CSV table of C-alpha atoms in Angstrom, one decimal:
chain,number,residue,atom,x,y,z
A,1,LYS,CA,22.2,24.3,-14.1
A,2,GLN,CA,22.7,21.4,-10.7
A,3,GLU,CA,21.3,18.3,-11.8
A,4,VAL,CA,21.1,15.1,-8.9
A,5,THR,CA,20.9,12.0,-10.1
A,6,GLN,CA,19.9,8.8,-7.6
A,7,ILE,CA,20.6,5.6,-8.8
A,8,PRO,CA,19.4,3.1,-8.0
A,9,ALA,CA,15.8,4.4,-8.5
A,10,ALA,CA,15.0,1.0,-5.7
A,11,LEU,CA,16.7,-1.1,-3.8
A,12,SER,CA,15.7,-4.4,-1.6
A,13,VAL,CA,17.5,-5.7,1.1
A,14,PRO,CA,17.0,-8.1,4.1
A,15,GLU,CA,16.6,-7.4,7.2
A,16,GLY,CA,20.1,-6.7,8.7
A,17,GLU,CA,22.2,-5.8,5.9
A,18,ASN,CA,24.4,-2.5,5.3
A,19,LEU,CA,23.3,-0.2,2.7
A,20,VAL,CA,24.6,2.7,0.6
A,21,LEU,CA,22.1,4.9,-1.0
A,22,ASN,CA,24.4,7.2,-3.6
A,23,CYS,CA,23.7,10.8,-4.6
A,24,SER,CA,25.5,12.6,-7.6
A,25,PHE,CA,25.8,16.3,-8.5
A,26,THR,CA,26.9,18.3,-12.0
A,27,ASP,CA,27.9,21.2,-9.3
A,28,SER,CA,30.6,21.3,-7.4
A,29,ALA,CA,30.1,24.7,-6.0
A,30,ILE,CA,27.3,23.7,-3.7
A,31,TYR,CA,26.2,25.1,-0.3
A,32,ASN,CA,25.2,22.0,1.6
A,33,LEU,CA,23.7,19.0,0.6
A,34,GLN,CA,20.7,16.9,2.9
A,35,TRP,CA,19.2,13.8,3.1
A,36,PHE,CA,15.8,13.6,3.7
A,37,ARG,CA,13.3,10.8,4.2
A,38,GLN,CA,9.6,10.2,2.9
A,39,ASP,CA,6.7,7.6,3.3
A,40,PRO,CA,3.9,6.7,1.3
A,41,GLY,CA,1.3,9.8,1.7
A,42,LYS,CA,3.7,11.8,4.3
A,43,GLY,CA,5.9,14.8,4.0
A,44,LEU,CA,9.5,14.5,3.8
A,45,THR,CA,11.3,13.9,6.7
A,46,SER,CA,15.5,15.3,7.4
A,47,LEU,CA,17.9,12.6,8.1
A,48,LEU,CA,21.3,15.0,7.6
A,49,LEU,CA,22.6,18.1,6.7
A,50,ILE,CA,26.1,18.5,5.7
A,51,GLN,CA,27.2,22.0,5.0
A,52,SER,CA,30.1,22.1,2.2
A,53,SER,CA,33.4,22.7,4.8
A,54,GLN,CA,31.9,19.3,5.9
A,55,ARG,CA,33.0,15.2,4.9
A,56,GLU,CA,30.1,13.6,6.6
A,57,GLN,CA,27.5,13.7,9.4
A,58,THR,CA,25.8,10.9,11.7
A,59,SER,CA,22.8,10.2,13.2
A,60,GLY,CA,22.7,6.8,14.8
A,61,ARG,CA,22.4,4.2,12.1
A,62,LEU,CA,22.7,7.3,9.4
A,63,ASN,CA,26.4,8.1,8.1
A,64,ALA,CA,26.4,10.6,5.2
A,65,SER,CA,29.7,11.4,3.3
A,66,LEU,CA,30.7,14.6,1.0
A,67,ASP,CA,32.9,14.7,-2.3
A,68,LYS,CA,32.5,17.8,-3.8
A,69,SER,CA,35.3,17.5,-6.5
A,70,SER,CA,33.8,14.5,-7.1
A,71,GLY,CA,30.1,15.4,-6.7
A,72,ARG,CA,29.3,12.5,-4.8
A,73,SER,CA,26.6,11.9,-1.4
A,74,THR,CA,26.4,8.5,0.4
A,75,LEU,CA,23.8,7.5,2.9
A,76,TYR,CA,25.7,4.8,4.7
A,77,ILE,CA,22.6,2.8,6.1
A,78,ALA,CA,24.0,-0.1,9.0
A,79,ALA,CA,22.0,-2.7,10.6
A,80,SER,CA,19.4,-2.4,8.1
A,81,GLN,CA,15.5,-2.7,9.5
A,82,PRO,CA,12.3,-2.9,7.9
A,83,GLY,CA,10.9,0.4,9.5
A,84,ASP,CA,13.7,1.9,7.3
A,85,SER,CA,11.7,1.0,4.5
A,86,ALA,CA,10.7,4.4,2.6
A,87,THR,CA,11.6,6.9,-0.2
A,88,TYR,CA,15.5,8.4,0.1
A,89,LEU,CA,15.6,11.2,-1.3
A,90,CYS,CA,19.0,13.8,-1.8
A,91,ALA,CA,19.3,17.2,-2.4
A,92,VAL,CA,21.0,20.2,-3.2
A,93,SER,CA,21.4,23.7,-2.5
A,94,SER,CA,24.1,25.8,-4.8
A,95,TRP,CA,26.5,29.1,-4.2
A,96,SER,CA,24.3,30.5,-7.1
A,97,GLN,CA,20.8,29.4,-5.5
A,98,ALA,CA,21.9,29.6,-1.5
A,99,GLY,CA,18.8,31.2,0.0
A,100,THR,CA,16.0,30.3,-3.1
A,101,ALA,CA,15.9,27.0,-2.9
A,102,LEU,CA,17.2,23.6,-3.1
A,103,ILE,CA,17.8,21.2,-5.7
A,104,PHE,CA,16.0,18.0,-5.6
A,105,GLY,CA,17.2,13.5,-7.0
A,106,LYS,CA,14.2,12.2,-7.8
A,107,GLY,CA,14.3,9.2,-4.8
A,108,THR,CA,16.0,6.0,-4.4
A,109,THR,CA,13.0,3.7,-2.4
A,110,LEU,CA,13.9,1.8,-0.1
A,111,SER,CA,12.5,-1.9,0.8
A,112,VAL,CA,14.4,-4.0,4.3
A,113,SER,CA,12.3,-7.7,4.2
A,114,SER,CA,12.6,-9.4,7.8
B,1,ASP,CA,5.8,21.2,19.2
B,2,GLY,CA,7.1,23.1,16.8
B,3,GLY,CA,6.8,22.8,13.1
B,4,ILE,CA,4.6,23.2,9.9
B,5,THR,CA,1.5,22.8,9.7
B,6,GLN,CA,-1.0,21.9,5.9
B,7,SER,CA,-4.0,21.7,5.8
B,8,PRO,CA,-6.4,20.7,4.2
B,9,LYS,CA,-4.7,17.1,4.0
B,10,TYR,CA,-6.7,15.9,1.2
B,11,LEU,CA,-8.9,18.0,-1.2
B,12,PHE,CA,-11.4,18.0,-4.2
B,13,ARG,CA,-10.7,20.5,-6.8
B,14,LYS,CA,-14.4,20.9,-9.9
B,15,GLU,CA,-12.7,21.8,-13.1
B,16,GLY,CA,-12.6,25.5,-13.5
B,17,GLN,CA,-12.7,26.1,-9.1
B,18,ASN,CA,-10.2,27.9,-7.6
B,19,VAL,CA,-8.1,25.7,-4.3
B,20,THR,CA,-6.2,27.5,-1.2
B,21,LEU,CA,-3.9,25.0,0.6
B,22,SER,CA,-3.3,26.2,4.0
B,23,CYS,CA,0.0,27.0,5.1
B,24,GLU,CA,1.5,27.5,8.4
B,25,GLN,CA,5.0,27.4,10.4
B,26,ASN,CA,5.8,28.5,14.0
B,27,LEU,CA,9.7,27.7,13.2
B,28,ASN,CA,10.6,31.4,13.1
B,29,HIS,CA,11.8,31.2,9.7
B,30,ASP,CA,12.0,33.8,7.5
B,31,ALA,CA,12.3,31.9,3.9
B,32,MET,CA,8.6,29.3,2.5
B,33,TYR,CA,8.7,27.1,0.1
B,34,TRP,CA,5.7,25.4,-2.1
B,35,TYR,CA,6.6,22.1,-3.6
B,36,ARG,CA,4.4,20.1,-5.9
B,37,GLN,CA,5.5,16.4,-6.4
B,38,ASP,CA,4.2,13.5,-8.9
B,39,PRO,CA,5.1,10.3,-9.5
B,40,GLY,CA,8.6,10.0,-11.0
B,41,GLN,CA,9.2,13.4,-11.0
B,42,GLY,CA,10.7,14.5,-8.1
B,43,LEU,CA,10.1,17.3,-6.0
B,44,ARG,CA,9.4,21.0,-8.8
B,45,LEU,CA,9.4,24.2,-7.3
B,46,ILE,CA,6.4,26.7,-7.2
B,47,TYR,CA,6.7,29.9,-5.4
B,48,TYR,CA,9.5,30.2,-2.7
B,49,SER,CA,9.2,33.3,-0.3
B,50,GLN,CA,12.4,35.1,1.4
B,51,ILE,CA,10.7,37.5,3.8
B,52,VAL,CA,7.6,38.9,4.8
B,53,ASN,CA,5.5,40.8,1.4
B,54,ASP,CA,8.1,39.4,-0.8
B,55,PHE,CA,7.5,36.0,-3.3
B,56,GLN,CA,9.2,35.1,-6.2
B,57,LYS,CA,8.8,32.1,-9.0
B,58,GLY,CA,9.3,29.0,-8.7
B,59,ASP,CA,10.4,26.2,-12.3
B,60,ILE,CA,6.0,25.7,-12.3
B,61,ALA,CA,5.1,29.1,-10.9
B,62,GLU,CA,1.7,29.0,-14.1
B,63,GLY,CA,-1.6,28.3,-12.6
B,64,TYR,CA,-0.3,29.1,-9.5
B,65,SER,CA,-0.2,32.6,-7.2
B,66,VAL,CA,1.0,32.8,-3.4
B,67,SER,CA,0.6,35.4,-0.4
B,68,ARG,CA,2.9,36.3,2.3
B,69,GLU,CA,1.1,38.5,4.8
B,70,LYS,CA,2.2,37.3,7.9
B,71,LYS,CA,5.3,35.5,8.2
B,72,GLU,CA,3.9,32.3,9.9
B,73,SER,CA,1.9,32.0,7.0
B,74,PHE,CA,2.6,31.0,2.9
B,75,PRO,CA,-0.9,30.0,1.2
B,76,LEU,CA,-0.7,28.8,-2.1
B,77,THR,CA,-3.6,28.6,-4.7
B,78,VAL,CA,-4.1,26.4,-7.4
B,79,THR,CA,-6.0,28.9,-9.9
B,80,SER,CA,-8.4,27.4,-13.1
B,81,ALA,CA,-5.7,28.1,-15.3
B,82,GLN,CA,-3.6,25.0,-13.7
B,83,LYS,CA,-4.2,22.7,-16.7
B,84,ASN,CA,-3.0,19.6,-14.9
B,85,PRO,CA,-3.4,20.4,-10.7
B,86,THR,CA,-3.9,17.0,-10.3
B,87,ALA,CA,-0.9,16.5,-7.6
B,88,PHE,CA,1.4,16.1,-3.9
B,89,TYR,CA,1.7,19.5,-2.5
B,90,LEU,CA,5.0,20.2,0.3
B,91,CYS,CA,5.5,23.5,2.1
B,92,ALA,CA,8.7,23.7,3.9
B,93,SER,CA,10.1,26.6,5.7
B,94,ILE,CA,14.2,26.8,6.1
B,95,ASP,CA,16.4,27.7,8.8
B,96,ARG,CA,19.4,29.7,9.0
B,97,ALA,CA,21.6,26.7,8.9
B,98,GLY,CA,19.6,25.6,5.4
B,99,GLU,CA,18.1,22.9,7.1
B,100,LEU,CA,14.9,22.4,5.1
B,101,PHE,CA,11.8,21.4,7.4
B,102,PHE,CA,8.8,19.9,5.6
B,103,GLY,CA,4.9,20.0,6.6
B,104,GLU,CA,2.9,16.5,6.1
B,105,GLY,CA,1.4,17.5,2.7
B,106,SER,CA,-2.2,18.3,0.4
B,107,ARG,CA,-3.3,16.2,-1.8
B,108,LEU,CA,-5.3,17.7,-4.3
B,109,THR,CA,-7.7,15.2,-6.9
B,110,VAL,CA,-9.6,17.2,-9.4
B,111,LEU,CA,-12.8,15.6,-10.5
């Protein structure tokens, strides 16, 4: 059964720092991997979607990479800002579950101080 | 604007009552999902529907029911059989590329 882990659970950094959030998964036979942002009391906002055939995706200051062989994805945030403070979740869709639902990690809560 | 609308945003339930959470999407997506989010537990799948008039149980379906009579609508009923219903409920739909889109959520509190 696919399991998704995000470490650390919480991270605090000063404004302007570049940072990396980690996501690991146990079954490398994935369909895609998606990164989300969640603000307190809100729904999830999709940040980046990486298909299994892709190695990375970029959107503005965000870059997500995917290494299926090692079961890892990273979300790189450049020049962090206080507005980046939120919980970041990754979710994996496995081939055996394609068309059903994603398996989520528990998230990393990021705090960026000014 | 295309998106997913959940209502109500906040809901209070007395013991023994059934309550229904609404989820409407205008993204023309076939598949829709209901997740439950609890502090420290992440998102857990309650029910999903891949097509109108069809739905499947997720990991924690006990005490919940759904219907899918229209492509745009996927309401969730929290029944009195759900022993611990206080949680944040999230509705989502998925496009053909596999990208998941969420509503703003509904927070249910049992009094």
